DNA sequence: GCGACAG
DNA sequence: ATCTTGTCGC
């Protein structure tokens, strides 16, 4: 797919802040998606003691979840890991990987937060706004927000709240396992995000999309 | 000042 | 994120 890479990507939090404040206003958290035929999963890993970032993308058919296409890319890491600024570290490589795809995903499930972020602008929002594709944030752990205890059964969920505002949901993707933190990235509502994450999850805790991407990244051959 | 803190 | 073997439980 054709990707427009932003100019002058920031390398410090100070330079990233104004960009977050500018782009967060472009985030859409209402359903603005077509019928989903292709769902993609993205995962970023590191090599050479973190100096090289590697992104793996897997495109699956929906709802049958069969692998259709995959891509992997590497590039120098230019931004440090700072809670609240993860997208500035991982989005560049992800854009490289997406650019290699022949298929344009109708939806992308990201490994990180969507609006469940201090500025309501997590990795999934940043990626979604830049490429104008619906995205969902499905993180393995919490960044911010509080929630009630969650029943142990697969499918149960509780709203994630920050300052009285619902910013996402804590979702049990599998019975008796740690929950997933789901939040809208771009062009999708929270309810729809939860539904797609569950529909993309079969036998394991993580959605099949991110599992394929994780697997691809760990092989890198 | 003391913790918390996506990956 | 990454370094790593076995092990407990459904």
mmCIF file of C-alpha atoms (C1' of nucleotides) in Angstrom:
data_model
loop_
_atom_site.group_PDB
_atom_site.id
_atom_site.type_symbol
_atom_site.label_atom_id
_atom_site.label_comp_id
_atom_site.label_asym_id
_atom_site.label_seq_id
_atom_site.Cartn_x
_atom_site.Cartn_y
_atom_site.Cartn_z
ATOM 1 C CA UNK A 1 0.000 0.000 0.000
ATOM 2 C CA UNK A 2 1.091 3.549 -0.648
ATOM 3 C CA UNK A 3 2.307 5.319 2.462
ATOM 4 C CA UNK A 4 3.049 8.997 2.979
ATOM 5 C CA UNK A 5 5.970 9.131 5.405
ATOM 6 C CA UNK A 6 5.875 12.279 7.568
ATOM 7 C CA UNK A 7 8.807 14.703 7.256
ATOM 8 C CA UNK A 8 11.109 15.501 10.176
ATOM 9 C CA UNK A 9 10.122 12.718 12.542
ATOM 10 C CA UNK A 10 10.812 13.885 16.141
ATOM 11 C CA UNK A 11 13.581 12.318 18.184
ATOM 12 C CA UNK A 12 12.742 13.776 21.608
ATOM 13 C CA UNK A 13 9.610 14.016 23.749
ATOM 14 C CA UNK A 14 9.829 17.782 23.587
ATOM 15 C CA UNK A 15 9.521 17.670 19.802
ATOM 16 C CA UNK A 16 6.838 14.977 19.934
ATOM 17 C CA UNK A 17 4.461 16.828 22.258
ATOM 18 C CA UNK A 18 3.297 19.460 19.765
ATOM 19 C CA UNK A 19 2.736 16.725 17.194
ATOM 20 C CA UNK A 20 0.556 14.753 19.621
ATOM 21 C CA UNK A 21 -1.427 17.860 20.445
ATOM 22 C CA UNK A 22 -1.953 18.572 16.769
ATOM 23 C CA UNK A 23 -2.806 15.064 15.539
ATOM 24 C CA UNK A 24 -5.012 14.009 18.438
ATOM 25 C CA UNK A 25 -7.732 16.310 17.123
ATOM 26 C CA UNK A 26 -7.917 14.185 13.973
ATOM 27 C CA UNK A 27 -8.777 10.967 15.786
ATOM 28 C CA UNK A 28 -12.242 9.578 15.021
ATOM 29 C CA UNK A 29 -13.819 7.238 17.577
ATOM 30 C CA UNK A 30 -17.061 6.497 15.782
ATOM 31 C CA UNK A 31 -17.485 3.657 13.299
ATOM 32 C CA UNK A 32 -16.233 4.758 9.945
ATOM 33 C CA UNK A 33 -15.294 1.423 8.400
ATOM 34 C CA UNK A 34 -16.327 -0.693 5.429
ATOM 35 C CA UNK A 35 -17.206 -4.359 5.618
ATOM 36 C CA UNK A 36 -14.046 -6.046 6.856
ATOM 37 C CA UNK A 37 -12.406 -8.460 4.463
ATOM 38 C CA UNK A 38 -8.788 -8.114 5.594
ATOM 39 C CA UNK A 39 -7.522 -7.597 9.138
ATOM 40 C CA UNK A 40 -3.860 -6.942 9.862
ATOM 41 C CA UNK A 41 -1.748 -7.420 12.951
ATOM 42 C CA UNK A 42 1.490 -5.529 13.612
ATOM 43 C CA UNK A 43 4.353 -6.239 15.989
ATOM 44 C CA UNK A 44 7.641 -4.450 16.604
ATOM 45 C CA UNK A 45 10.755 -6.057 17.999
ATOM 46 C CA UNK A 46 14.393 -4.998 18.344
ATOM 47 C CA UNK A 47 17.800 -6.214 17.242
ATOM 48 C CA UNK A 48 21.412 -5.271 17.988
ATOM 49 C CA UNK A 49 20.711 -4.210 21.528
ATOM 50 C CA UNK A 50 17.727 -2.066 20.514
ATOM 51 C CA UNK A 51 19.613 -0.099 17.877
ATOM 52 C CA UNK A 52 17.552 -1.694 15.103
ATOM 53 C CA UNK A 53 13.743 -1.753 15.094
ATOM 54 C CA UNK A 54 11.945 -4.506 13.233
ATOM 55 C CA UNK A 55 8.286 -4.514 12.259
ATOM 56 C CA UNK A 56 6.281 -7.534 11.169
ATOM 57 C CA UNK A 57 2.817 -7.297 9.622
ATOM 58 C CA UNK A 58 0.421 -10.142 8.930
ATOM 59 C CA UNK A 59 -2.762 -9.736 6.894
ATOM 60 C CA UNK A 60 -5.527 -12.258 7.553
ATOM 61 C CA UNK A 61 -8.841 -12.778 5.833
ATOM 62 C CA UNK A 62 -11.873 -11.995 7.977
ATOM 63 C CA UNK A 63 -13.730 -13.686 9.580
ATOM 64 C CA UNK A 64 -11.976 -16.943 8.692
ATOM 65 C CA UNK A 65 -8.580 -15.617 9.870
ATOM 66 C CA UNK A 66 -6.410 -17.256 7.225
ATOM 67 C CA UNK A 67 -2.992 -15.778 6.467
ATOM 68 C CA UNK A 68 -3.079 -13.831 3.201
ATOM 69 C CA UNK A 69 0.127 -11.822 3.178
ATOM 70 C CA UNK A 70 3.007 -10.826 5.432
ATOM 71 C CA UNK A 71 5.911 -8.387 5.452
ATOM 72 C CA UNK A 72 8.881 -7.596 7.668
ATOM 73 C CA UNK A 73 11.241 -4.594 7.704
ATOM 74 C CA UNK A 74 14.100 -3.123 9.744
ATOM 75 C CA UNK A 75 15.410 0.380 10.294
ATOM 76 C CA UNK A 76 17.485 2.234 12.873
ATOM 77 C CA UNK A 77 15.793 3.022 16.164
ATOM 78 C CA UNK A 78 15.711 6.797 16.583
ATOM 79 C CA UNK A 79 13.403 7.437 19.513
ATOM 80 C CA UNK A 80 13.776 6.151 23.116
ATOM 81 C CA UNK A 81 11.094 4.234 24.931
ATOM 82 C CA UNK A 82 9.131 6.699 27.018
ATOM 83 C CA UNK A 83 5.708 5.782 28.423
ATOM 84 C CA UNK A 84 3.208 7.924 26.539
ATOM 85 C CA UNK A 85 5.430 8.260 23.469
ATOM 86 C CA UNK A 86 5.624 4.699 22.208
ATOM 87 C CA UNK A 87 4.227 5.593 18.794
ATOM 88 C CA UNK A 88 7.139 7.875 18.040
ATOM 89 C CA UNK A 89 9.460 4.926 18.527
ATOM 90 C CA UNK A 90 7.464 2.280 16.642
ATOM 91 C CA UNK A 91 5.354 3.924 13.944
ATOM 92 C CA UNK A 92 8.207 4.610 11.468
ATOM 93 C CA UNK A 93 9.113 0.927 11.046
ATOM 94 C CA UNK A 94 5.478 -0.045 10.971
ATOM 95 C CA UNK A 95 4.915 2.334 8.058
ATOM 96 C CA UNK A 96 7.839 0.705 6.239
ATOM 97 C CA UNK A 97 6.290 -2.725 6.682
ATOM 98 C CA UNK A 98 2.806 -1.623 5.626
ATOM 99 C CA UNK A 99 4.278 -0.051 2.528
ATOM 100 C CA UNK A 100 5.443 -3.482 1.415
ATOM 101 C CA UNK A 101 1.920 -4.881 1.429
ATOM 102 C CA UNK A 102 0.004 -5.591 -1.738
ATOM 103 C CA UNK A 103 -3.232 -5.784 0.190
ATOM 104 C CA UNK A 104 -4.602 -2.721 1.978
ATOM 105 C CA UNK A 105 -6.062 -3.913 5.317
ATOM 106 C CA UNK A 106 -9.592 -2.811 6.177
ATOM 107 C CA UNK A 107 -8.648 -2.867 9.858
ATOM 108 C CA UNK A 108 -5.381 -3.047 11.814
ATOM 109 C CA UNK A 109 -5.071 -4.372 15.356
ATOM 110 C CA UNK A 110 -2.078 -2.820 17.113
ATOM 111 C CA UNK A 111 0.063 -4.074 19.959
ATOM 112 C CA UNK A 112 -0.391 -1.075 22.270
ATOM 113 C CA UNK A 113 -3.010 1.460 23.335
ATOM 114 C CA UNK A 114 -5.470 3.452 21.253
ATOM 115 C CA UNK A 115 -7.163 6.328 23.107
ATOM 116 C CA UNK A 116 -6.416 4.703 26.478
ATOM 117 C CA UNK A 117 -3.525 7.137 26.707
ATOM 118 C CA UNK A 118 -2.823 10.303 28.753
ATOM 119 C CA UNK A 119 -3.347 12.440 25.645
ATOM 120 C CA UNK A 120 -5.882 10.021 24.117
ATOM 121 C CA UNK A 121 -3.342 9.456 21.391
ATOM 122 C CA UNK A 122 -1.707 6.064 21.706
ATOM 123 C CA UNK A 123 0.111 4.049 19.051
ATOM 124 C CA UNK A 124 -3.078 2.826 17.339
ATOM 125 C CA UNK A 125 -4.416 6.388 17.013
ATOM 126 C CA UNK A 126 -1.160 7.728 15.640
ATOM 127 C CA UNK A 127 -0.861 4.974 13.049
ATOM 128 C CA UNK A 128 -4.524 5.190 12.088
ATOM 129 C CA UNK A 129 -4.490 8.944 11.573
ATOM 130 C CA UNK A 130 -1.322 8.837 9.477
ATOM 131 C CA UNK A 131 -2.563 6.205 7.041
ATOM 132 C CA UNK A 132 -6.291 6.883 7.419
ATOM 133 C CA UNK A 133 -7.176 3.244 8.079
ATOM 134 C CA UNK A 134 -9.364 1.965 10.964
ATOM 135 C CA UNK A 135 -7.175 0.786 13.869
ATOM 136 C CA UNK A 136 -7.692 -0.800 17.279
ATOM 137 C CA UNK A 137 -5.352 -0.706 20.245
ATOM 138 C CA UNK A 138 -5.068 -4.100 21.967
ATOM 139 C CA UNK A 139 -2.387 -3.913 24.670
ATOM 140 C CA UNK A 140 -1.150 -6.676 26.910
ATOM 141 C CA UNK A 141 -0.910 -4.361 29.904
ATOM 142 C CA UNK A 142 -2.308 -1.108 31.242
ATOM 143 C CA UNK A 143 -0.888 2.354 30.665
ATOM 144 C CA UNK A 144 -3.558 4.420 32.458
ATOM 145 C CA UNK A 145 -7.115 4.031 33.715
ATOM 146 C CA UNK A 146 -8.928 2.145 36.440
ATOM 147 C CA UNK A 147 -11.546 -0.593 36.277
ATOM 148 C CA UNK A 148 -13.646 -3.023 38.269
ATOM 149 C CA UNK A 149 -12.712 -6.635 38.813
ATOM 150 C CA UNK A 150 -13.286 -8.757 35.747
ATOM 151 C CA UNK A 151 -15.125 -12.111 35.665
ATOM 152 C CA UNK A 152 -12.790 -14.963 34.593
ATOM 153 C CA UNK A 153 -14.838 -16.042 31.576
ATOM 154 C CA UNK A 154 -13.808 -15.329 28.011
ATOM 155 C CA UNK A 155 -15.832 -12.483 26.545
ATOM 156 C CA UNK A 156 -16.379 -10.582 29.788
ATOM 157 C CA UNK A 157 -15.196 -6.995 29.935
ATOM 158 C CA UNK A 158 -15.247 -3.844 32.047
ATOM 159 C CA UNK A 159 -14.879 -0.215 31.016
ATOM 160 C CA UNK A 160 -11.461 1.378 31.506
ATOM 161 C CA UNK A 161 -11.897 4.815 33.062
ATOM 162 C CA UNK A 162 -9.670 7.854 33.436
ATOM 163 C CA UNK A 163 -10.956 11.038 35.050
ATOM 164 C CA UNK A 164 -14.524 9.780 34.786
ATOM 165 C CA UNK A 165 -14.138 9.204 31.077
ATOM 166 C CA UNK A 166 -14.457 5.787 29.403
ATOM 167 C CA UNK A 167 -11.220 5.416 27.453
ATOM 168 C CA UNK A 168 -11.342 1.730 26.616
ATOM 169 C CA UNK A 169 -12.156 -1.693 27.995
ATOM 170 C CA UNK A 170 -10.405 -4.466 29.849
ATOM 171 C CA UNK A 171 -11.330 -7.605 27.924
ATOM 172 C CA UNK A 172 -11.022 -11.265 28.832
ATOM 173 C CA UNK A 173 -9.971 -12.815 25.524
ATOM 174 C CA UNK A 174 -9.611 -16.233 27.115
ATOM 175 C CA UNK A 175 -10.952 -17.827 30.280
ATOM 176 C CA UNK A 176 -8.644 -17.522 33.281
ATOM 177 C CA UNK A 177 -5.908 -15.516 31.618
ATOM 178 C CA UNK A 178 -4.765 -11.931 32.024
ATOM 179 C CA UNK A 179 -7.062 -9.525 30.152
ATOM 180 C CA UNK A 180 -6.333 -7.342 27.145
ATOM 181 C CA UNK A 181 -6.626 -3.551 27.232
ATOM 182 C CA UNK A 182 -8.713 -2.581 24.211
ATOM 183 C CA UNK A 183 -9.390 0.933 22.981
ATOM 184 C CA UNK A 184 -10.305 2.611 19.685
ATOM 185 C CA UNK A 185 -7.397 3.692 17.540
ATOM 186 C CA UNK A 186 -9.061 5.518 14.675
ATOM 187 C CA UNK A 187 -12.362 5.374 12.780
ATOM 188 C CA UNK A 188 -13.896 2.822 15.138
ATOM 189 C CA UNK A 189 -15.963 2.871 18.341
ATOM 190 C CA UNK A 190 -15.105 1.084 21.569
ATOM 191 C CA UNK A 191 -17.963 -1.391 21.215
ATOM 192 C CA UNK A 192 -16.945 -2.319 17.690
ATOM 193 C CA UNK A 193 -13.294 -2.548 18.787
ATOM 194 C CA UNK A 194 -14.176 -5.065 21.483
ATOM 195 C CA UNK A 195 -16.208 -7.118 19.014
ATOM 196 C CA UNK A 196 -13.451 -7.312 16.438
ATOM 197 C CA UNK A 197 -10.791 -8.162 18.988
ATOM 198 C CA UNK A 198 -12.929 -11.026 20.244
ATOM 199 C CA UNK A 199 -13.747 -12.182 16.722
ATOM 200 C CA UNK A 200 -10.050 -12.240 15.895
ATOM 201 C CA UNK A 201 -9.214 -14.241 19.009
ATOM 202 C CA UNK A 202 -9.667 -17.994 18.899
ATOM 203 C CA UNK A 203 -7.708 -20.344 21.129
ATOM 204 C CA UNK A 204 -5.149 -17.985 22.688
ATOM 205 C CA UNK A 205 -4.994 -14.771 24.678
ATOM 206 C CA UNK A 206 -3.739 -12.638 21.820
ATOM 207 C CA UNK A 207 -5.658 -11.974 18.605
ATOM 208 C CA UNK A 208 -4.581 -14.254 15.747
ATOM 209 C CA UNK A 209 -3.437 -11.172 13.870
ATOM 210 C CA UNK A 210 -0.808 -10.184 16.416
ATOM 211 C CA UNK A 211 0.135 -13.822 16.966
ATOM 212 C CA UNK A 212 1.006 -14.198 13.299
ATOM 213 C CA UNK A 213 2.979 -10.963 13.384
ATOM 214 C CA UNK A 214 4.808 -12.041 16.553
ATOM 215 C CA UNK A 215 5.658 -15.353 14.976
ATOM 216 C CA UNK A 216 6.911 -13.737 11.798
ATOM 217 C CA UNK A 217 9.152 -11.397 13.781
ATOM 218 C CA UNK A 218 10.703 -14.164 15.848
ATOM 219 C CA UNK A 219 11.554 -16.116 12.715
ATOM 220 C CA UNK A 220 12.948 -13.295 10.583
ATOM 221 C CA UNK A 221 14.261 -15.768 8.016
ATOM 222 C "C1'" DG B 1 8.559 13.981 47.130
ATOM 223 C "C1'" DC B 2 6.895 9.029 45.974
ATOM 224 C "C1'" DG B 3 5.147 5.656 42.736
ATOM 225 C "C1'" DA B 4 3.289 4.345 37.975
ATOM 226 C "C1'" DC B 5 4.716 3.701 33.595
ATOM 227 C "C1'" DA B 6 1.935 0.521 26.257
ATOM 228 C "C1'" DG B 7 6.664 -1.802 24.166
ATOM 229 C "C1'" DA C 1 10.892 -4.940 24.329
ATOM 230 C "C1'" DT C 2 14.856 -8.782 25.671
ATOM 231 C "C1'" DC C 3 17.797 -12.464 28.309
ATOM 232 C "C1'" DT C 4 16.014 -18.128 29.144
ATOM 233 C "C1'" DT C 5 14.291 -24.198 31.268
ATOM 234 C "C1'" DG C 6 11.573 -26.269 33.483
ATOM 235 C "C1'" DT C 7 7.230 -26.616 35.483
ATOM 236 C "C1'" DC C 8 2.438 -26.217 37.376
ATOM 237 C "C1'" DG C 9 -2.450 -26.372 35.913
ATOM 238 C "C1'" DC C 10 -6.601 -26.802 32.909
#
